PDB file of C-alpha atoms and ligand atoms in Angstrom:
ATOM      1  CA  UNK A   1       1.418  26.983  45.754  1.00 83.00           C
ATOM      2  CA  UNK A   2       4.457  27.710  47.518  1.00 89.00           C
ATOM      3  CA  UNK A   3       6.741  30.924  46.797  1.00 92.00           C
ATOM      4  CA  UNK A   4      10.389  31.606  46.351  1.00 94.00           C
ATOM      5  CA  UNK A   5      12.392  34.422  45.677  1.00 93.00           C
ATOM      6  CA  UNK A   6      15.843  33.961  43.860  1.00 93.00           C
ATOM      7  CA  UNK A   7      17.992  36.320  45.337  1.00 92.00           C
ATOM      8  CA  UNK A   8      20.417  36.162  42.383  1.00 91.00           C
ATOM      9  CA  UNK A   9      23.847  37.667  44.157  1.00 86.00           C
ATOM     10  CA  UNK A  10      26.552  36.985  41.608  1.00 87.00           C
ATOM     11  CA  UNK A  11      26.589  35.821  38.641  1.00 89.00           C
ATOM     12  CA  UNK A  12      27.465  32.014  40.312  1.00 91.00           C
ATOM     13  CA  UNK A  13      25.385  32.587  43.437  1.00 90.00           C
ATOM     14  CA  UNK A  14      22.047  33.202  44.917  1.00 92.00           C
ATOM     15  CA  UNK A  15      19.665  32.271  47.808  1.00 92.00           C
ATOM     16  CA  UNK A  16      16.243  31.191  47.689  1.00 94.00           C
ATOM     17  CA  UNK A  17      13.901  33.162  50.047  1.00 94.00           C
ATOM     18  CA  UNK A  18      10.239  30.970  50.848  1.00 96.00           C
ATOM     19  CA  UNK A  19       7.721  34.396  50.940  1.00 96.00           C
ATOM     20  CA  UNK A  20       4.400  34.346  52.878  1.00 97.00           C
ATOM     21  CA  UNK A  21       3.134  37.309  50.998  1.00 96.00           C
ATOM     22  CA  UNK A  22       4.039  40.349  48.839  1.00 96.00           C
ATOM     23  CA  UNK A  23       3.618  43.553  51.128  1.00 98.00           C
ATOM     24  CA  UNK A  24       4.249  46.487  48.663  1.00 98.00           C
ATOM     25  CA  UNK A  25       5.819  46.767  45.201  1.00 98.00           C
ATOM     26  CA  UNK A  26       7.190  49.858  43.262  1.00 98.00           C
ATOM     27  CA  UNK A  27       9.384  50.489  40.112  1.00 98.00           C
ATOM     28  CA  UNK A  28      10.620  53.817  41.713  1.00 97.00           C
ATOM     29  CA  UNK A  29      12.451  56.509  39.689  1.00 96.00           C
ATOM     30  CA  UNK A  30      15.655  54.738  41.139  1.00 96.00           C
ATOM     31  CA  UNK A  31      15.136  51.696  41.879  1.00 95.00           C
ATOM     32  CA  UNK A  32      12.498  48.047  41.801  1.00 96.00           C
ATOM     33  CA  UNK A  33      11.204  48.310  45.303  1.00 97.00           C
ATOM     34  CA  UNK A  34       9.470  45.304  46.996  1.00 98.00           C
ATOM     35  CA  UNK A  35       8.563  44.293  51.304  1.00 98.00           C
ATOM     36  CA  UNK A  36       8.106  40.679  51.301  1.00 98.00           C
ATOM     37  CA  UNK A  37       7.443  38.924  54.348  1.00 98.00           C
ATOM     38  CA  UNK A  38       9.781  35.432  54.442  1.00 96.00           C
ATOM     39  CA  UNK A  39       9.119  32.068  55.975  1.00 94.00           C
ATOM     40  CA  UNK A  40      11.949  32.638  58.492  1.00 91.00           C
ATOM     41  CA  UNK A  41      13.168  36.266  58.350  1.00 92.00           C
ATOM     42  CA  UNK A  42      10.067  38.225  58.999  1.00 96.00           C
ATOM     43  CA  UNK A  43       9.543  40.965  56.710  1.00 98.00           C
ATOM     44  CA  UNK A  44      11.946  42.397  54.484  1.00 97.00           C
ATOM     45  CA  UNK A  45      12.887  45.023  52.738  1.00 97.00           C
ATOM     46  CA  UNK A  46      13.879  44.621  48.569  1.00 96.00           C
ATOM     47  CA  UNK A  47      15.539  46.809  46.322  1.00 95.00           C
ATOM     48  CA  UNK A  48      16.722  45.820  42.739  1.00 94.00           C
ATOM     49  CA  UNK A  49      16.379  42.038  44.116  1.00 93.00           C
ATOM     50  CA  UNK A  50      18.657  42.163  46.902  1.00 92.00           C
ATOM     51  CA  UNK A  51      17.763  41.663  50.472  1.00 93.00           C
ATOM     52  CA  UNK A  52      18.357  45.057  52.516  1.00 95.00           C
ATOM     53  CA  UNK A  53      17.072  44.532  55.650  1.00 96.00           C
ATOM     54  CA  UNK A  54      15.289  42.052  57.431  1.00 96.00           C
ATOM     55  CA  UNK A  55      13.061  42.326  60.512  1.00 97.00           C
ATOM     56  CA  UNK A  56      14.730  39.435  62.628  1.00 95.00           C
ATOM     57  CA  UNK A  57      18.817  40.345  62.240  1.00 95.00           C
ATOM     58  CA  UNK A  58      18.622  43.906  61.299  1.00 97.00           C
ATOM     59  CA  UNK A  59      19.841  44.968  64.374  1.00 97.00           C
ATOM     60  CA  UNK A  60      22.943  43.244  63.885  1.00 97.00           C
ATOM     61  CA  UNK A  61      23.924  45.244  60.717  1.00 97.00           C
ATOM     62  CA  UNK A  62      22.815  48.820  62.089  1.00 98.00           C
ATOM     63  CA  UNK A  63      23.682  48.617  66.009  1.00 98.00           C
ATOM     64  CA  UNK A  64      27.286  47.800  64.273  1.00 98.00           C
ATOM     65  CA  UNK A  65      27.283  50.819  61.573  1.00 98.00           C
ATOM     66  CA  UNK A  66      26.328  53.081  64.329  1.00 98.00           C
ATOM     67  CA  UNK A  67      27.635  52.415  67.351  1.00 97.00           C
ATOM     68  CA  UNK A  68      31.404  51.324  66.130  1.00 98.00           C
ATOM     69  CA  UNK A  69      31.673  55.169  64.955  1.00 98.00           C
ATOM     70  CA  UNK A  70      29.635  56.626  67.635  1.00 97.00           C
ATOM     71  CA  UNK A  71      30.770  55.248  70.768  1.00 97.00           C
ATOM     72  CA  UNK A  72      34.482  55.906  69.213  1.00 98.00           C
ATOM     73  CA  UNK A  73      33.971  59.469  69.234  1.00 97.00           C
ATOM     74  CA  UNK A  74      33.764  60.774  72.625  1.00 96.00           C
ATOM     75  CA  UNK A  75      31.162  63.386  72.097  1.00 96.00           C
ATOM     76  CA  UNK A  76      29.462  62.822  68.707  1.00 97.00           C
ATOM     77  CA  UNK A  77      26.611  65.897  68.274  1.00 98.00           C
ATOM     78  CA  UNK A  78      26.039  66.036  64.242  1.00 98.00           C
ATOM     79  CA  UNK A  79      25.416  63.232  62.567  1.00 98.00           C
ATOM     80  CA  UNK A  80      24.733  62.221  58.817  1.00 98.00           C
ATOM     81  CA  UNK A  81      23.995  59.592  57.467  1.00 98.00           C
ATOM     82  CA  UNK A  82      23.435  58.968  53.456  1.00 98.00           C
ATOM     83  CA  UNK A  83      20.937  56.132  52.860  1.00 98.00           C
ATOM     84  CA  UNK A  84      19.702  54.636  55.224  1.00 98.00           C
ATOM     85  CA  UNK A  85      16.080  55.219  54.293  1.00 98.00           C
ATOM     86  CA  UNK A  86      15.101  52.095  55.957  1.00 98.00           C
ATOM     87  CA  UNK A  87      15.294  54.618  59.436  1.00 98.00           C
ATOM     88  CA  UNK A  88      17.479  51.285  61.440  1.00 98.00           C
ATOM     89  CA  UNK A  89      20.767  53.404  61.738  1.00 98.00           C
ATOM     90  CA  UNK A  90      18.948  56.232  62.563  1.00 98.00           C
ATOM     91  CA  UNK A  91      16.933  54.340  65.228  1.00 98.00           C
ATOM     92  CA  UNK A  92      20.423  53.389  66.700  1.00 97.00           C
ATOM     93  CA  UNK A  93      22.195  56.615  66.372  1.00 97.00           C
ATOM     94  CA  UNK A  94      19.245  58.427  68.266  1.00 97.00           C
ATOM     95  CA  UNK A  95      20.552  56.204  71.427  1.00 95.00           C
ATOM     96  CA  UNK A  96      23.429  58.488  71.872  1.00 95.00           C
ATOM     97  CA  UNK A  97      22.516  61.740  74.273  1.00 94.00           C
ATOM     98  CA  UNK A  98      22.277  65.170  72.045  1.00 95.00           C
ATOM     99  CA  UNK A  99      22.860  63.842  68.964  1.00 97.00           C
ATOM    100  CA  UNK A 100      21.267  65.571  66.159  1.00 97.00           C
ATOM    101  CA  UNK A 101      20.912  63.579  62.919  1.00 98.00           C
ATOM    102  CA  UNK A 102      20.339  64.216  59.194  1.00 98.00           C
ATOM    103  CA  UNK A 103      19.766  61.964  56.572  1.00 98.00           C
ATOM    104  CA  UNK A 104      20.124  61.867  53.127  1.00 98.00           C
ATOM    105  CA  UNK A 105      18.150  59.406  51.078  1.00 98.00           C
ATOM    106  CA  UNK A 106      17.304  59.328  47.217  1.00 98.00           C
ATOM    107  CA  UNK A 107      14.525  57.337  47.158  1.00 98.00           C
ATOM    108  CA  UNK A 108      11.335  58.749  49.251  1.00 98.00           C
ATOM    109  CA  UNK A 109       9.680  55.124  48.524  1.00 98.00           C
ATOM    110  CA  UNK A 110      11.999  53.808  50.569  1.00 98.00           C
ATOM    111  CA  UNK A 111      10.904  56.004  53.638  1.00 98.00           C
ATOM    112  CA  UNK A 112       7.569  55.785  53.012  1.00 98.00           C
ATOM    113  CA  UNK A 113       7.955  52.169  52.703  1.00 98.00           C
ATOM    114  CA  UNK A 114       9.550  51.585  55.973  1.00 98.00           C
ATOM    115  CA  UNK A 115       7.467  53.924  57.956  1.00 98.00           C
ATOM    116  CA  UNK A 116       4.363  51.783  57.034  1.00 98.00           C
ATOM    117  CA  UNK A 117       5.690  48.340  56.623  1.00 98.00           C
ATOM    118  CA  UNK A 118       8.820  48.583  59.008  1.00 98.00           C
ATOM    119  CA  UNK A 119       7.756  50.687  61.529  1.00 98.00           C
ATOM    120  CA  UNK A 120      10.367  49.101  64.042  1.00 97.00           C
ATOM    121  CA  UNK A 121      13.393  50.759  61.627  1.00 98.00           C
ATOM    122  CA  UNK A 122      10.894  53.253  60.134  1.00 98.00           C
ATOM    123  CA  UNK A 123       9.251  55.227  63.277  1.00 98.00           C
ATOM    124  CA  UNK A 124      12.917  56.430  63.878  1.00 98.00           C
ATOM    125  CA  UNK A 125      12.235  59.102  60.581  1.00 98.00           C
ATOM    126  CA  UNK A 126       9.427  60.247  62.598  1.00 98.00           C
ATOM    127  CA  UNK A 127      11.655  61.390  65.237  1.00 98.00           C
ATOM    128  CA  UNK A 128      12.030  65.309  65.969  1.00 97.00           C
ATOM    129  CA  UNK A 129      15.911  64.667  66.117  1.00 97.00           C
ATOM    130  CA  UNK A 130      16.299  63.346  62.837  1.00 98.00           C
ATOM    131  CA  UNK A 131      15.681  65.771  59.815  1.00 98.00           C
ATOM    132  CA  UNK A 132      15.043  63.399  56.347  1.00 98.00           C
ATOM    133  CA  UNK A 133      16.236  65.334  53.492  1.00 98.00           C
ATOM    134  CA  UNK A 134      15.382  63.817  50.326  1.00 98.00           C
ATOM    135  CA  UNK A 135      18.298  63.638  47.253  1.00 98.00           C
ATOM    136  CA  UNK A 136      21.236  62.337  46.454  1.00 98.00           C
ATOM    137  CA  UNK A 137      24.120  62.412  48.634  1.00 98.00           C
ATOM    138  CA  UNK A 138      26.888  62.956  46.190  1.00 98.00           C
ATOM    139  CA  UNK A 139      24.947  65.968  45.663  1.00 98.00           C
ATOM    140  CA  UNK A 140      24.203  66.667  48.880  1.00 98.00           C
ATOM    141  CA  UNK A 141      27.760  66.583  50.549  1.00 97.00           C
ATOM    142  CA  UNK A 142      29.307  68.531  47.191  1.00 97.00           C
ATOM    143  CA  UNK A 143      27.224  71.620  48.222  1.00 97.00           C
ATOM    144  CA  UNK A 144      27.157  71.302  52.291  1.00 97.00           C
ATOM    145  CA  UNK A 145      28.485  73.900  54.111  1.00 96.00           C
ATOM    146  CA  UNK A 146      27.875  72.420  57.757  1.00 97.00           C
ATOM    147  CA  UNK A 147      30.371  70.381  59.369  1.00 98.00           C
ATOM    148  CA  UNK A 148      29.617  67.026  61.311  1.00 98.00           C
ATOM    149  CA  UNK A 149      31.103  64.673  63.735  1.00 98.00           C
ATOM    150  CA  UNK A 150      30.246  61.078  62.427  1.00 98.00           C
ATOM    151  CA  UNK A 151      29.221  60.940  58.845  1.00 98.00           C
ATOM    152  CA  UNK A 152      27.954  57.129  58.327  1.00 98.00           C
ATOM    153  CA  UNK A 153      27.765  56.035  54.531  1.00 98.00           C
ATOM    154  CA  UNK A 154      24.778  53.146  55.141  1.00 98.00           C
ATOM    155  CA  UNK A 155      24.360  52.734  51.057  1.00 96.00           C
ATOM    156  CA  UNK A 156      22.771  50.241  48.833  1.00 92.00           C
ATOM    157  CA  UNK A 157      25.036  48.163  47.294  1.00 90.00           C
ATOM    158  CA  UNK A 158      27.249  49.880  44.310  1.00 91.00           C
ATOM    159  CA  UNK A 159      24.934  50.003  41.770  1.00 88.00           C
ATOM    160  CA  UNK A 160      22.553  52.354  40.393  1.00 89.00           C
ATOM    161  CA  UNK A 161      22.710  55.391  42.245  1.00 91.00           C
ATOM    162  CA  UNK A 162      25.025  53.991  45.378  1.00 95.00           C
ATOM    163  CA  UNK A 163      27.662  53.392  42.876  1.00 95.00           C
ATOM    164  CA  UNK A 164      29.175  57.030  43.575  1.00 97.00           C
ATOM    165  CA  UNK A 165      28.844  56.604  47.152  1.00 98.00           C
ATOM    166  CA  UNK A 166      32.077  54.483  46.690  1.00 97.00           C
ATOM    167  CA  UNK A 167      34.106  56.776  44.950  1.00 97.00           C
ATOM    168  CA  UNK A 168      37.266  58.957  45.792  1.00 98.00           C
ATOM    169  CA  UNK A 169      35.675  62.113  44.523  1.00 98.00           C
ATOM    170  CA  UNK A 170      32.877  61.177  47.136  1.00 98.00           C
ATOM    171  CA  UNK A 171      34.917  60.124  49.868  1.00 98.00           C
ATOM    172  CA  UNK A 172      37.470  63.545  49.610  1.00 98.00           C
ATOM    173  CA  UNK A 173      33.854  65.638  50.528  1.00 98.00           C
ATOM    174  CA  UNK A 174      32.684  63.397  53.150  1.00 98.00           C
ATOM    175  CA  UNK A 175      36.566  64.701  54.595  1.00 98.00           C
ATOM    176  CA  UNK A 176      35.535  68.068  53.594  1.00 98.00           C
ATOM    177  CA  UNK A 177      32.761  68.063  56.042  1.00 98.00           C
ATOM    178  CA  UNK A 178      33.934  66.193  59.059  1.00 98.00           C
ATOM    179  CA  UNK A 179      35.243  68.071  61.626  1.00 98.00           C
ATOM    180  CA  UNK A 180      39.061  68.312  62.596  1.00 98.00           C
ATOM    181  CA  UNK A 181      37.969  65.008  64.777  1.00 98.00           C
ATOM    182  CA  UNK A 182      35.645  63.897  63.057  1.00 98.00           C
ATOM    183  CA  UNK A 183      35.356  60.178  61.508  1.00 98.00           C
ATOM    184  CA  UNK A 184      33.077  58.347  58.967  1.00 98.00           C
ATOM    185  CA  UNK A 185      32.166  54.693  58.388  1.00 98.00           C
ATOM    186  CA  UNK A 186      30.553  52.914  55.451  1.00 98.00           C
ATOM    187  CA  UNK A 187      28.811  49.443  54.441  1.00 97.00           C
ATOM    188  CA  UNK A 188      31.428  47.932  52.418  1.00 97.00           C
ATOM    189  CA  UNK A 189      30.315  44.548  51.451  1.00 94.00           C
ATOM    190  CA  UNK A 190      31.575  41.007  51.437  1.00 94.00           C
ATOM    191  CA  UNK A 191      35.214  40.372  52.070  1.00 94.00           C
ATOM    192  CA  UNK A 192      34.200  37.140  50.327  1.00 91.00           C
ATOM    193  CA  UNK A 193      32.358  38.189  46.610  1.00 92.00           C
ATOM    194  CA  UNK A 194      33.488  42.233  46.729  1.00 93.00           C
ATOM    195  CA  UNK A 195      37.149  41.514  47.740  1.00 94.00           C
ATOM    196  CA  UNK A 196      38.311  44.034  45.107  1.00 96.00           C
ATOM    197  CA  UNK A 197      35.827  46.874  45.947  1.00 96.00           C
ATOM    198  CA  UNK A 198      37.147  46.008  49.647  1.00 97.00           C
ATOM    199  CA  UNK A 199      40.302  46.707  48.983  1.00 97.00           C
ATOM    200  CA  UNK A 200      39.940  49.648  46.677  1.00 97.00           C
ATOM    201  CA  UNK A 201      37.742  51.349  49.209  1.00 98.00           C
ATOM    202  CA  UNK A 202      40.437  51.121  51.720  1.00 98.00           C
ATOM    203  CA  UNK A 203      43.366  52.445  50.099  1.00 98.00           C
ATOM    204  CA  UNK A 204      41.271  55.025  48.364  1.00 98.00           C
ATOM    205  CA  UNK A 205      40.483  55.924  52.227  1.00 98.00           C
ATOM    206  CA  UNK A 206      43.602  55.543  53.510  1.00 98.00           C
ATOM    207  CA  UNK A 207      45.089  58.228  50.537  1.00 98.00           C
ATOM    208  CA  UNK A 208      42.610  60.973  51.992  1.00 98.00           C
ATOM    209  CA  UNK A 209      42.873  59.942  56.085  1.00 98.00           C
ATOM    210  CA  UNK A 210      45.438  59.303  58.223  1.00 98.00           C
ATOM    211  CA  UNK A 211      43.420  56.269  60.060  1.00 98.00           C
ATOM    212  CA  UNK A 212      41.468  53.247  58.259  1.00 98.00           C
ATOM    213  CA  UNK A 213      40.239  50.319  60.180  1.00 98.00           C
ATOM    214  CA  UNK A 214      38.183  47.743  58.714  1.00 98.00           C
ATOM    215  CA  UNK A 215      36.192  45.391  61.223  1.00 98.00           C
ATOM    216  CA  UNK A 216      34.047  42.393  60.646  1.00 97.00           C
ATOM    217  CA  UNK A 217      30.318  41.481  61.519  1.00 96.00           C
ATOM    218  CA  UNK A 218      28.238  38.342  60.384  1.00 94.00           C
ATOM    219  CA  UNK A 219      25.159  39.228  59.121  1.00 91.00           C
ATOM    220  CA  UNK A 220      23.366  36.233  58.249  1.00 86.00           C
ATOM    221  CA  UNK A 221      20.334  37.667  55.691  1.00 86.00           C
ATOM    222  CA  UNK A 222      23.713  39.184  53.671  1.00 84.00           C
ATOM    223  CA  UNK A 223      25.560  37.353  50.506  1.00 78.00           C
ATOM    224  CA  UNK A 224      27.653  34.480  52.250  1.00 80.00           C
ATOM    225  CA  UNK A 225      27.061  35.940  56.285  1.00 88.00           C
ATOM    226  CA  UNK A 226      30.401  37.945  56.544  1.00 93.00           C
ATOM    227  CA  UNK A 227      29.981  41.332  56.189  1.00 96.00           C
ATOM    228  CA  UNK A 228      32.676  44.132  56.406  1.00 97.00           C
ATOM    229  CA  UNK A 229      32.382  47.981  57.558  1.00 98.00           C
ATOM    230  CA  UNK A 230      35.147  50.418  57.208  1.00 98.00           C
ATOM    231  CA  UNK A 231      36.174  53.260  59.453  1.00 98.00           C
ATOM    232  CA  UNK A 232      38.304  56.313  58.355  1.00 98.00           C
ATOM    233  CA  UNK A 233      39.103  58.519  61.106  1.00 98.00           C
ATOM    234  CA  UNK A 234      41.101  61.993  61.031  1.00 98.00           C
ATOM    235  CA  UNK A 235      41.528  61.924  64.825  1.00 98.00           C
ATOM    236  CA  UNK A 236      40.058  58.909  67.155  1.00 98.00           C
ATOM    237  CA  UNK A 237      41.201  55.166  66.784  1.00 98.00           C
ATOM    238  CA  UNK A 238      38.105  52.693  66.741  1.00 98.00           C
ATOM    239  CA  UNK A 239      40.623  50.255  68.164  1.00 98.00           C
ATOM    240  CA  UNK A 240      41.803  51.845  70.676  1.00 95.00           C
ATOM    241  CA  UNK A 241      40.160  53.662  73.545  1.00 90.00           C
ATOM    242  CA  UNK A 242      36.167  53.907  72.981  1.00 92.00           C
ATOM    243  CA  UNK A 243      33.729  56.010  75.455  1.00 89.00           C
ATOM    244  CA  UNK A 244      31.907  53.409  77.473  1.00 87.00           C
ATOM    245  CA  UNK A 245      29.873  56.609  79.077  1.00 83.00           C
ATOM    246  CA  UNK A 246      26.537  56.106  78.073  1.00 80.00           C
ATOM    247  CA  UNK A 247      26.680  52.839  76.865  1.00 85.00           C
ATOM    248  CA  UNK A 248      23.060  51.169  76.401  1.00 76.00           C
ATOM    249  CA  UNK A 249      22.617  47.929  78.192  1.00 77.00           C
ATOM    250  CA  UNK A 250      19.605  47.040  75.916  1.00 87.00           C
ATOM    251  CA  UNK A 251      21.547  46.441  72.797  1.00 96.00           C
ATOM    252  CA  UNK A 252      21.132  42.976  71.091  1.00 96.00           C
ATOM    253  CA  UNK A 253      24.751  42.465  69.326  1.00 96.00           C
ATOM    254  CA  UNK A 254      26.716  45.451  69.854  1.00 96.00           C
ATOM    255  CA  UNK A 255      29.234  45.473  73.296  1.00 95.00           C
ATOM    256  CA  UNK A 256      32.449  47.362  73.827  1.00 95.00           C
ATOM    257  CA  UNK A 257      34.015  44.198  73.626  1.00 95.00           C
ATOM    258  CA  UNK A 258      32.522  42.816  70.185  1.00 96.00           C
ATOM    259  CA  UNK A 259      32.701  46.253  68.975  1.00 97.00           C
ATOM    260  CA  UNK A 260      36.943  45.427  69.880  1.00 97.00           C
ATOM    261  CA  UNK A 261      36.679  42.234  68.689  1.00 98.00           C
ATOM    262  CA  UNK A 262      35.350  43.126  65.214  1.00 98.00           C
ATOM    263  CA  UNK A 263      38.923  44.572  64.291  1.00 98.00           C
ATOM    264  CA  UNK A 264      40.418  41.604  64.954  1.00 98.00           C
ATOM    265  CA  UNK A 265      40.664  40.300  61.246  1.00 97.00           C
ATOM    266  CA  UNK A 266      41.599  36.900  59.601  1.00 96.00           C
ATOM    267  CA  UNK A 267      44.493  36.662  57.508  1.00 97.00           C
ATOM    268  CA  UNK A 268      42.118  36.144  53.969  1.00 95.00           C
ATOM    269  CA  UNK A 269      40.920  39.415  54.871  1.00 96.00           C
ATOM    270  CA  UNK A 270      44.262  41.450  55.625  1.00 97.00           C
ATOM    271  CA  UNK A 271      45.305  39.345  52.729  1.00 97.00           C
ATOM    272  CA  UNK A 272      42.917  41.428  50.709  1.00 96.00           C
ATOM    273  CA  UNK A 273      43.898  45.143  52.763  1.00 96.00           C
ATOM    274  CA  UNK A 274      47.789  44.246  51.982  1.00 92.00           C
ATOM    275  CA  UNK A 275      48.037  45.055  55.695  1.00 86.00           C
TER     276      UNK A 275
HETATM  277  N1  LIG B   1      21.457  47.993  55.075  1.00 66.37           N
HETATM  278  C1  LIG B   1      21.385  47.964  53.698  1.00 66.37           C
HETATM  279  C2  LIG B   1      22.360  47.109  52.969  1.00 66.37           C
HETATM  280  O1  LIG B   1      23.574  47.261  53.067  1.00 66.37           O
HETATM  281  O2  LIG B   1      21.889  46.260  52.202  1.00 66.37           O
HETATM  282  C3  LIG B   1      21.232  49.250  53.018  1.00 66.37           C
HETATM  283  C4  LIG B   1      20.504  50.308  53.749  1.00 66.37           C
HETATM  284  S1  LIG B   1      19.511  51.437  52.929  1.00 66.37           S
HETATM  285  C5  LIG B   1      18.133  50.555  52.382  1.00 66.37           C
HETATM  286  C6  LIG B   1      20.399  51.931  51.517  1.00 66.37           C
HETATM  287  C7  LIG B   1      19.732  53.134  50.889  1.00 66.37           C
HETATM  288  O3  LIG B   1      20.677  53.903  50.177  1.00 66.37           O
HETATM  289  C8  LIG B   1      18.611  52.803  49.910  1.00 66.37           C
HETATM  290  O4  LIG B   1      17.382  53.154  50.449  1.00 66.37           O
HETATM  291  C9  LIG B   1      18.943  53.632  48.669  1.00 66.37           C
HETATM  292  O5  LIG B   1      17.814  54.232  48.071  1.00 66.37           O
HETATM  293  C10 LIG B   1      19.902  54.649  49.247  1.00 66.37           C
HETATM  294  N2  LIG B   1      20.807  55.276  48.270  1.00 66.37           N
HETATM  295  C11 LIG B   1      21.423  54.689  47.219  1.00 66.37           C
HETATM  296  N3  LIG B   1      22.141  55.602  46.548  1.00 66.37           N
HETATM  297  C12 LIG B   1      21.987  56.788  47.181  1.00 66.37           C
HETATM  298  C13 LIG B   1      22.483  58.107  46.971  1.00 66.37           C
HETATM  299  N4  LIG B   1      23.298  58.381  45.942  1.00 66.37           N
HETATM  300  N5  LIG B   1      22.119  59.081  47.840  1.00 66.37           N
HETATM  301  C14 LIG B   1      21.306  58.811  48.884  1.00 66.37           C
HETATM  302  N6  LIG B   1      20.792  57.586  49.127  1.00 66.37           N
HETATM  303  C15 LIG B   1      21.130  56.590  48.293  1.00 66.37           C
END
């Protein structure tokens, strides 16, 4: 008998995933956790019935959420991230020279999940550099006292307990915390189905920083391929000059010139920025 999952995305949309096998299943304090492992995707990780990651184009998604902010800032040291449980952003981030990372994720499923079923993303939280601190971010950032370089906001999508990881009240702390150069990016959705999150995100961002840059990546496990990040900066343009010292030759999507590239938006989408 042959097995699909309905990934339901919107009310009017959703894809149909053919699954091998279930891996692991959970109804976590936060959230309905599953690692499938697809026909054509390898295996991936599930929470509330959305695809997060996927073994085969997960790379895509996290070299782009941390190497757009970290190659922009010319010496990024502390780094957090919130989310990211998965351990793929962290995985990237640690290919940056001194960097020390901590990361913030409410679910300890989710780590525990990836560390035995996704060891590619998950063996990253394993990693003496990067210091998993398990709780809420909101909460987390209102009562941090340390200041950081790159903050990168790699959430679920808004609901449940992301859905304050896209507010103003959230977004004026993570400015708190940055140093006087210091920039942040975040996941924020499909420029297709999530136009008006999009665009509230950005003006919300660009009311607290004096530099908001939204670039573009396709990400083909995510709802409809296009997927959009956005950067708010107090100090360095991600458009402008980025530090090519360093610069991994083993990456699989990320290049200073697709990282320049990705700014370069379509008119629908500036359409939706009023820019
Ligand atoms: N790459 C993924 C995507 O965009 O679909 C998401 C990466 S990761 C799996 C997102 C993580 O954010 C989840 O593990 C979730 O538990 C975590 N998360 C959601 N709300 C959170 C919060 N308030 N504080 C910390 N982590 C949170």
């Amino acid at each position: 008998m042959e097995l699909w999952m309905v990934e339901q995305n919107t009310p009017g949309y959703s894809v149909n995933w053919k699954i091998k096998q279930t891996l692991y299943r959970e109804t976590t304090r936060f959230q309905e956790l599953e690692v499938l492992e697809t026909e054509e995707l390898g295996r991936v990780m599930v929470l509330d019935g959305n695809i997060q990651v996927t073994e085969v184009d997960e790379f895509i998604y996290h070299e782009m959420i941390a190497h757009v902010p970290l190659y922009t800032h010319p010496r990024p040291r502390e780094v957090l991230i919130i989310g990211g449980g998965d351990g793929g952003t962290a995985r990237e981030a640690l290919k940056h020279e001194g960097v020390s990372i901590e990361l913030v994720e409410i679910d300890p499923s989710v780590v525990e999940a990836s560390k035995r079923y996704l060891p590619q993303m998950g063996g990253a939280l394993d990693d003496p550099r990067v210091k998993v601190i398990i709780g809420d971010g909101i909460e987390y950032i209102e009562k941090c006292q340390k200041k950081y370089d790159v903050v990168i906001i790699d959430s679920s999508d808004p609901v449940g307990p992301a859905v304050g990881l896209f507010s103003e009240g959230f977004y004026r702390q993570v400015h708190r915390v940055l140093n006087e150069d210091g920039l942040l990016i975040a996941q924020t959705e499909s420029p297709s189905f999530n136009r008006d999150l999009l665009a509230g995100v950005n003006q919300t961002l660009k009311d607290i920083f004096p530099l908001v840059r939204v670039c573009l990546t396709s990400i083909p496990c995510y709802l409809a391929g296009f997927w959009t990040f956005t950067v708010a900066s107090k100090r360095y343009d991600p458009t402008g000059e980025i530090r090519r010292a360093g610069l991994d030759s083993g990456y699989r999507y990320y290049t200073p010139e697709v990282h320049q590239a990705a700014f370069v938006l379509p008119p629908f989408i500036k359409a939706i920025l009023r820019e």
